PDB file of C-alpha atoms in Angstrom:
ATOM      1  CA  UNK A   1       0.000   0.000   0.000  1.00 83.00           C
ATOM      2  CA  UNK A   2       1.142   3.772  -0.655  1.00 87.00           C
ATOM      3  CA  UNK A   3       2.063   5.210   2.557  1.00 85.00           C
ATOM      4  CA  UNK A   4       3.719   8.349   1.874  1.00 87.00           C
ATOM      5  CA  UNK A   5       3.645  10.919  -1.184  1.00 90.00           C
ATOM      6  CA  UNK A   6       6.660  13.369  -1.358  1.00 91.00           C
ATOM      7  CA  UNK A   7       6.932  15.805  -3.800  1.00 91.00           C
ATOM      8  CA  UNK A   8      10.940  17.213  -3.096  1.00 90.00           C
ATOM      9  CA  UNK A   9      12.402  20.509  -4.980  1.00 86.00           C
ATOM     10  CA  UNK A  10      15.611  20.702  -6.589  1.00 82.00           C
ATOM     11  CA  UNK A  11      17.126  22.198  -2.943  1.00 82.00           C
ATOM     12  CA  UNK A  12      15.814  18.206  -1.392  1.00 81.00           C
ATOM     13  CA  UNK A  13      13.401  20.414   0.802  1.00 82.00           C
ATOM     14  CA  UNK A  14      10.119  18.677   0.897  1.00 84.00           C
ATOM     15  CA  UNK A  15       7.160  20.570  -1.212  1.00 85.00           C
ATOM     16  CA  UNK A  16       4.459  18.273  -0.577  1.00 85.00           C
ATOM     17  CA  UNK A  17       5.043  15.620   2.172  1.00 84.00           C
ATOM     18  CA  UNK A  18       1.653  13.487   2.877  1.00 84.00           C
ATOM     19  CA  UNK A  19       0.786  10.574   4.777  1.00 80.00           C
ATOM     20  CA  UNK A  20      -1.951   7.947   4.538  1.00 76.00           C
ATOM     21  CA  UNK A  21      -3.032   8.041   7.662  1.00 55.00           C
ATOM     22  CA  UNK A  22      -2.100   7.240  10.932  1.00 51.00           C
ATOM     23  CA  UNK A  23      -0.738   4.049  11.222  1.00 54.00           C
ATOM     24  CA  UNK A  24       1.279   4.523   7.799  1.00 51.00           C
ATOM     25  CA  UNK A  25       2.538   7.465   8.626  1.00 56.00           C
ATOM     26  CA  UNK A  26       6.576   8.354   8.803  1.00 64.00           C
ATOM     27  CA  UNK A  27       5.463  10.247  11.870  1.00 56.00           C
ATOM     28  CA  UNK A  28       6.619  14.007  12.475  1.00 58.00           C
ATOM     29  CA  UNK A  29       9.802  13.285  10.493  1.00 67.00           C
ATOM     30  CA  UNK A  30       8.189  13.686   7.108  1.00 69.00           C
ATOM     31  CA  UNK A  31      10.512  16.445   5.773  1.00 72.00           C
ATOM     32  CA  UNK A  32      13.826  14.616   7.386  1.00 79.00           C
ATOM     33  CA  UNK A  33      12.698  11.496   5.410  1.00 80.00           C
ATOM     34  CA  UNK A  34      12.274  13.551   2.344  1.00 80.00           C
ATOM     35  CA  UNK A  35      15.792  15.352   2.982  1.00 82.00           C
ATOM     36  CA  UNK A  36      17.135  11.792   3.581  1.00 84.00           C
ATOM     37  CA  UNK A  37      15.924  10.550   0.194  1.00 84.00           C
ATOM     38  CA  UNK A  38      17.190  13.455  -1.731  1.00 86.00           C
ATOM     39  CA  UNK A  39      20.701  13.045  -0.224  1.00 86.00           C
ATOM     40  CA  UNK A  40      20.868   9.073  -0.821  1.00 85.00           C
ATOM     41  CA  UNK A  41      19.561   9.859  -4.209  1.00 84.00           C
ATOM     42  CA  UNK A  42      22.390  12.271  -4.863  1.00 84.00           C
ATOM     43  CA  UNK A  43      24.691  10.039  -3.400  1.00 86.00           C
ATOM     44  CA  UNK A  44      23.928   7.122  -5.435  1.00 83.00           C
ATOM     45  CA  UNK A  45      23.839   9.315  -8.756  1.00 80.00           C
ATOM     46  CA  UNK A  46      27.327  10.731  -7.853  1.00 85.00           C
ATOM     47  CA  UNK A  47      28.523   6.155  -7.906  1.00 85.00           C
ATOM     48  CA  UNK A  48      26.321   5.114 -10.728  1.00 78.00           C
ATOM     49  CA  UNK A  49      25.813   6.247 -14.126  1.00 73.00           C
ATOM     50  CA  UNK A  50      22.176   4.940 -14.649  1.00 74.00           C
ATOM     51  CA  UNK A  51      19.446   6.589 -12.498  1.00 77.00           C
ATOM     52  CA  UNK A  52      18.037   5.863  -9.069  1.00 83.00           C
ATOM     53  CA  UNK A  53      14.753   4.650  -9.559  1.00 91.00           C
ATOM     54  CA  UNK A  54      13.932   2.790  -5.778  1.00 91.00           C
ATOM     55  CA  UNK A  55      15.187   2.905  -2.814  1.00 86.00           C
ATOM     56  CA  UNK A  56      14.720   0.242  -0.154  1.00 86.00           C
ATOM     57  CA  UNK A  57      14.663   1.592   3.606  1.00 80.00           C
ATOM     58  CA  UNK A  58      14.148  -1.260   6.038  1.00 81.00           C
ATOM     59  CA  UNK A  59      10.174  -2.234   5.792  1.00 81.00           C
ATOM     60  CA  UNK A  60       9.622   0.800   2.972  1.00 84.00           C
ATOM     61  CA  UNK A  61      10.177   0.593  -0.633  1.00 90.00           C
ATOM     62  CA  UNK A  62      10.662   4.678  -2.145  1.00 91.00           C
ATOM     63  CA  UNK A  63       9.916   4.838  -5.473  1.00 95.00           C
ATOM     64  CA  UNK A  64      11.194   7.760  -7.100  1.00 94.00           C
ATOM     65  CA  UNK A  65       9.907   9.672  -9.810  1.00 94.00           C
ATOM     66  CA  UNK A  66      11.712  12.841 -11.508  1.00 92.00           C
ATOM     67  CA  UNK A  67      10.025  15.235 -13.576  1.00 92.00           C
ATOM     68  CA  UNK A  68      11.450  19.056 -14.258  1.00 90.00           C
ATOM     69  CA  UNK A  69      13.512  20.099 -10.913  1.00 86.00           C
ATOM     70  CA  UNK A  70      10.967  17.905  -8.792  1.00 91.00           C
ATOM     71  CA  UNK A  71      11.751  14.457  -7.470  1.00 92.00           C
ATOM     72  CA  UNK A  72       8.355  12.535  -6.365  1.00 94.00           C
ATOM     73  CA  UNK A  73       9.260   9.383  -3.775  1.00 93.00           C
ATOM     74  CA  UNK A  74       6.365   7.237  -3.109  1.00 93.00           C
ATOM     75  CA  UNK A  75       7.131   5.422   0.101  1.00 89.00           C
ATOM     76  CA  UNK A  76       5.132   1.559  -0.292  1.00 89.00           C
ATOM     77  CA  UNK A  77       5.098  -0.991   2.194  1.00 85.00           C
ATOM     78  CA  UNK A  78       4.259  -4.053  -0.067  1.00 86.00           C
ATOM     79  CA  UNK A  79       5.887  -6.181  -2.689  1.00 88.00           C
ATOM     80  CA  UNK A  80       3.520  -4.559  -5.471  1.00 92.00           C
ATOM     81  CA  UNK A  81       5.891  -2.456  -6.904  1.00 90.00           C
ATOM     82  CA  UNK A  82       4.995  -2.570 -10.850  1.00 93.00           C
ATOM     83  CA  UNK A  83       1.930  -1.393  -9.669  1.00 95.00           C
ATOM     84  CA  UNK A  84       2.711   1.435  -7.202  1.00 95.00           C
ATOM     85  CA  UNK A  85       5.203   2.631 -10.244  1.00 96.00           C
ATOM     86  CA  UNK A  86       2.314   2.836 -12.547  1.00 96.00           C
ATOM     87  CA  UNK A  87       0.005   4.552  -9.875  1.00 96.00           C
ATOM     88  CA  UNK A  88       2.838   7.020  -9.270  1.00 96.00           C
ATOM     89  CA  UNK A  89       3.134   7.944 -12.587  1.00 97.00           C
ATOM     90  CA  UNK A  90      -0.457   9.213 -12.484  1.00 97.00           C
ATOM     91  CA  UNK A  91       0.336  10.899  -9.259  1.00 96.00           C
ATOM     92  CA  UNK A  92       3.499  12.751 -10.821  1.00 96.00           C
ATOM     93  CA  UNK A  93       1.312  13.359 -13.915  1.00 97.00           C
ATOM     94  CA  UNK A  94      -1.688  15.036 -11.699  1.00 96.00           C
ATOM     95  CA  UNK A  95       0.596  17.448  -9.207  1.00 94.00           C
ATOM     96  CA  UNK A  96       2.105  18.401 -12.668  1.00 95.00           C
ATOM     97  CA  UNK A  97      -1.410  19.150 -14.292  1.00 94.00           C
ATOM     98  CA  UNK A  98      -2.335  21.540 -11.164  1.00 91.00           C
ATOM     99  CA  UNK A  99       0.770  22.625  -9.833  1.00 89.00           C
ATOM    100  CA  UNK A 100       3.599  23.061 -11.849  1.00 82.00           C
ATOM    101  CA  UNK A 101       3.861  26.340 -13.231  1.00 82.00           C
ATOM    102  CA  UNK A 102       2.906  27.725  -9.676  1.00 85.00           C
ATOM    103  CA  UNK A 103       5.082  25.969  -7.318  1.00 80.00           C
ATOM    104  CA  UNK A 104       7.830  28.462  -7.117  1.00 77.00           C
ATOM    105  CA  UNK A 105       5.299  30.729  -6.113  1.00 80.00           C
ATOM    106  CA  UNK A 106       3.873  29.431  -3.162  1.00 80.00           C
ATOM    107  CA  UNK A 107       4.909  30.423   0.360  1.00 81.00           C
ATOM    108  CA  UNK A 108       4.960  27.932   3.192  1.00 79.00           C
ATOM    109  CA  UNK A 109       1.508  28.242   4.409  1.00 82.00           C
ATOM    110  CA  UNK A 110       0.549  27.633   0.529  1.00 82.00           C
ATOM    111  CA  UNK A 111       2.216  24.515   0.634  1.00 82.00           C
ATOM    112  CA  UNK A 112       0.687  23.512   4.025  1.00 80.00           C
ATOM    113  CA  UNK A 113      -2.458  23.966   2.034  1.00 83.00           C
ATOM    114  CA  UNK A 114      -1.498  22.381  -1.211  1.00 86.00           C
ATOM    115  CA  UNK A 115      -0.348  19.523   0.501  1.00 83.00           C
ATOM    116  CA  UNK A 116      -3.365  18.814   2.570  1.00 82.00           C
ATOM    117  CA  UNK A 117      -5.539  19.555  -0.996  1.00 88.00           C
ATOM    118  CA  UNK A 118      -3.296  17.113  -2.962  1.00 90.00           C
ATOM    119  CA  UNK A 119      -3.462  14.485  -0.323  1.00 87.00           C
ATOM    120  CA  UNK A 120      -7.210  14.545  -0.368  1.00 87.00           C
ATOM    121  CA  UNK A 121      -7.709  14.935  -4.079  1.00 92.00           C
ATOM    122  CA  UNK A 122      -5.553  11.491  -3.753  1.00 92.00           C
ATOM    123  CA  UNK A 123      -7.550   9.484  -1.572  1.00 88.00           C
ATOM    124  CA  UNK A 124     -10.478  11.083  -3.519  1.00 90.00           C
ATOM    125  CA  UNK A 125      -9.188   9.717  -7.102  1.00 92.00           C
ATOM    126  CA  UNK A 126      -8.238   6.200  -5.189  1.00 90.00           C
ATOM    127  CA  UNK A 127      -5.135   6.733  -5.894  1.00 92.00           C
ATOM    128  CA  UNK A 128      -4.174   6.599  -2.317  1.00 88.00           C
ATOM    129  CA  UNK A 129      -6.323   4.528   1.019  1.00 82.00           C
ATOM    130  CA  UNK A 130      -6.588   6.799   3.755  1.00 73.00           C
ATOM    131  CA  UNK A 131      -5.366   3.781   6.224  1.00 64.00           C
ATOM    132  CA  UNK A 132      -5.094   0.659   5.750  1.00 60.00           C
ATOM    133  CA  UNK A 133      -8.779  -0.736   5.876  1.00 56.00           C
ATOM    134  CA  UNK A 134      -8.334  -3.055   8.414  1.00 60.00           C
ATOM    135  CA  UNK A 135     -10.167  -0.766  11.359  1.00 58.00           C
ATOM    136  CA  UNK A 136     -12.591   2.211  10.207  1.00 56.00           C
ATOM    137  CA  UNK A 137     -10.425   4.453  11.518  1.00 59.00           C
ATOM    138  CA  UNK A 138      -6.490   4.019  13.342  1.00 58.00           C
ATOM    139  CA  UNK A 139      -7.302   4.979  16.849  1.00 62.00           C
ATOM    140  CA  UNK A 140      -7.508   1.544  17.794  1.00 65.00           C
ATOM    141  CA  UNK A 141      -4.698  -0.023  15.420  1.00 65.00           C
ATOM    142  CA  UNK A 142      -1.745  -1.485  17.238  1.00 62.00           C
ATOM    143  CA  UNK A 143       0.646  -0.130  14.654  1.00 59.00           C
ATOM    144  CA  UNK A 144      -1.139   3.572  15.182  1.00 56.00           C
ATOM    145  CA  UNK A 145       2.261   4.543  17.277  1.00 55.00           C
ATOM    146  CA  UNK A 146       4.927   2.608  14.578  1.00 54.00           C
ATOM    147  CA  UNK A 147       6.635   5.182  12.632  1.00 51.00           C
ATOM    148  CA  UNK A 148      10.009   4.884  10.625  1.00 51.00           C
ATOM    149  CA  UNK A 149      13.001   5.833  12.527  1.00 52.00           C
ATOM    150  CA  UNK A 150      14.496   8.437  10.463  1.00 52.00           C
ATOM    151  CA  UNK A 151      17.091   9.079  13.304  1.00 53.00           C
ATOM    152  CA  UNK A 152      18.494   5.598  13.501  1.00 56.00           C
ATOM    153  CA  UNK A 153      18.455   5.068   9.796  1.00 53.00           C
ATOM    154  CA  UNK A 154      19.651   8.294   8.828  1.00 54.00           C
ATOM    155  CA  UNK A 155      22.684   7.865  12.097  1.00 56.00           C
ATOM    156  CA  UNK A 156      23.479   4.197  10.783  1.00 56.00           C
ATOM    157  CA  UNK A 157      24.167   5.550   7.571  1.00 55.00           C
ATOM    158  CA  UNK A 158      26.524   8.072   8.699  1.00 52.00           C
ATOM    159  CA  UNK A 159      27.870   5.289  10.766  1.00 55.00           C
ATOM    160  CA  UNK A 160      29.037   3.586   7.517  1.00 57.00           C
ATOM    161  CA  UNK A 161      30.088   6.230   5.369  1.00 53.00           C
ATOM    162  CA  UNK A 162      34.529   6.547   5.128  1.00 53.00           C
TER     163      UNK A 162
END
C-alpha cells in the first residue's frame, strides 16, 4: 500500500510531504525522510551512471519519480511495486497538471495547504487509502504509534560512510 507521497524541490526540501493516515505514517519526520531521500539519491547518482529509480529503507520501498527540478518518492510498504510505479506515474502526472507552473510561487503556508488539498484529491481519485482498511479508523490499530526511525536510519548511515 502507498504510505507516503513526497513531492521534493531541486534544494531536497520537501514541497508536498503526505501521509496515509495514521498508522502509515513516517510520523513528524516527514521532511527529514524527504531530505534523507534526496541526499541518498544524490549520493547514489554521484557512484552510478544509470538513475536511481527505488530505494529500499528497512520495511519501505521509495519509489522515485523525476520530472522538471521535482523528485516525487512514493514510500510503499508491499511487494507490489509494478503497480505502485504505474500509480505514481499518475500521481506525478496530476501534481504536474495543477501545480507546476505555480510551485515556485507558493509560500509555506501555501504549501501547508497544497499539501493537505493534494493528499485529499488522492484518496479522492483512489489513488491513495486513507489507512489501511483493516479498522474504520487508526485509533484503535496497534501499529497507530509505529513510525520509521528516520534518526536511527539516517545515524546508521553516517555510521558507515569513510
Amino acid at each position: 500500500m502507498i504510505r507516503n507521497v513526497f513531492v521534493v524541490g531541486d534544494s531536497g526540501q520537501a514541497l508536498i510531504a503526505a501521509n496515509f493516515g495514521e498508522c502509515h505514517s513516517l510520523g513528524e519526520n516527514g521532511r527529514m525522510v524527504s531530505s534523507l531521500i534526496s541526499a541518498i539519491h544524490s549520493f547514489a547518482q554521484m557512484l552510478s551512471t544509470s538513475s536511481v529509480d527505488q530505494i529500499n529503507l528497512g520495511p519501505l520501498t521509495f519509489i522515485l519519480l523525476l520530472r522538471d527540478e521535482l523528485m516525487f518518492a512514493v514510500a510503499v510498504d508491499d511487494d507490489h511495486v509494478e503497480e505502485h510505479i504505474s500509480t505514481a506515474q499518475r500521481i506525478v502526472d496530476l501534481f504536474m497538471g495543477q501545480y507546476a507552473s505555480v510551485i515556485g510561487e507558493f509560500s509555506e503556508e501555501d504549501l501547508d495547504r497544497v499539501s493537505s488539498d493534494f493528499a485529499e484529491e488522492l484518496v479522492d481519485r483512489g489513488l491513495t487509502d486513507r489507512n489501511c482498511g483493516r479498522q474504520p479508523d487508526c485509533r484503535n490499530c496497534e501499529n497507530r504509534d509505529t513510525t520509521f526511525p528516520v534518526e536511527k536510519t539516517a545515524s546508521g548511515i553516517s555510521e558507515r560512510m569513510p
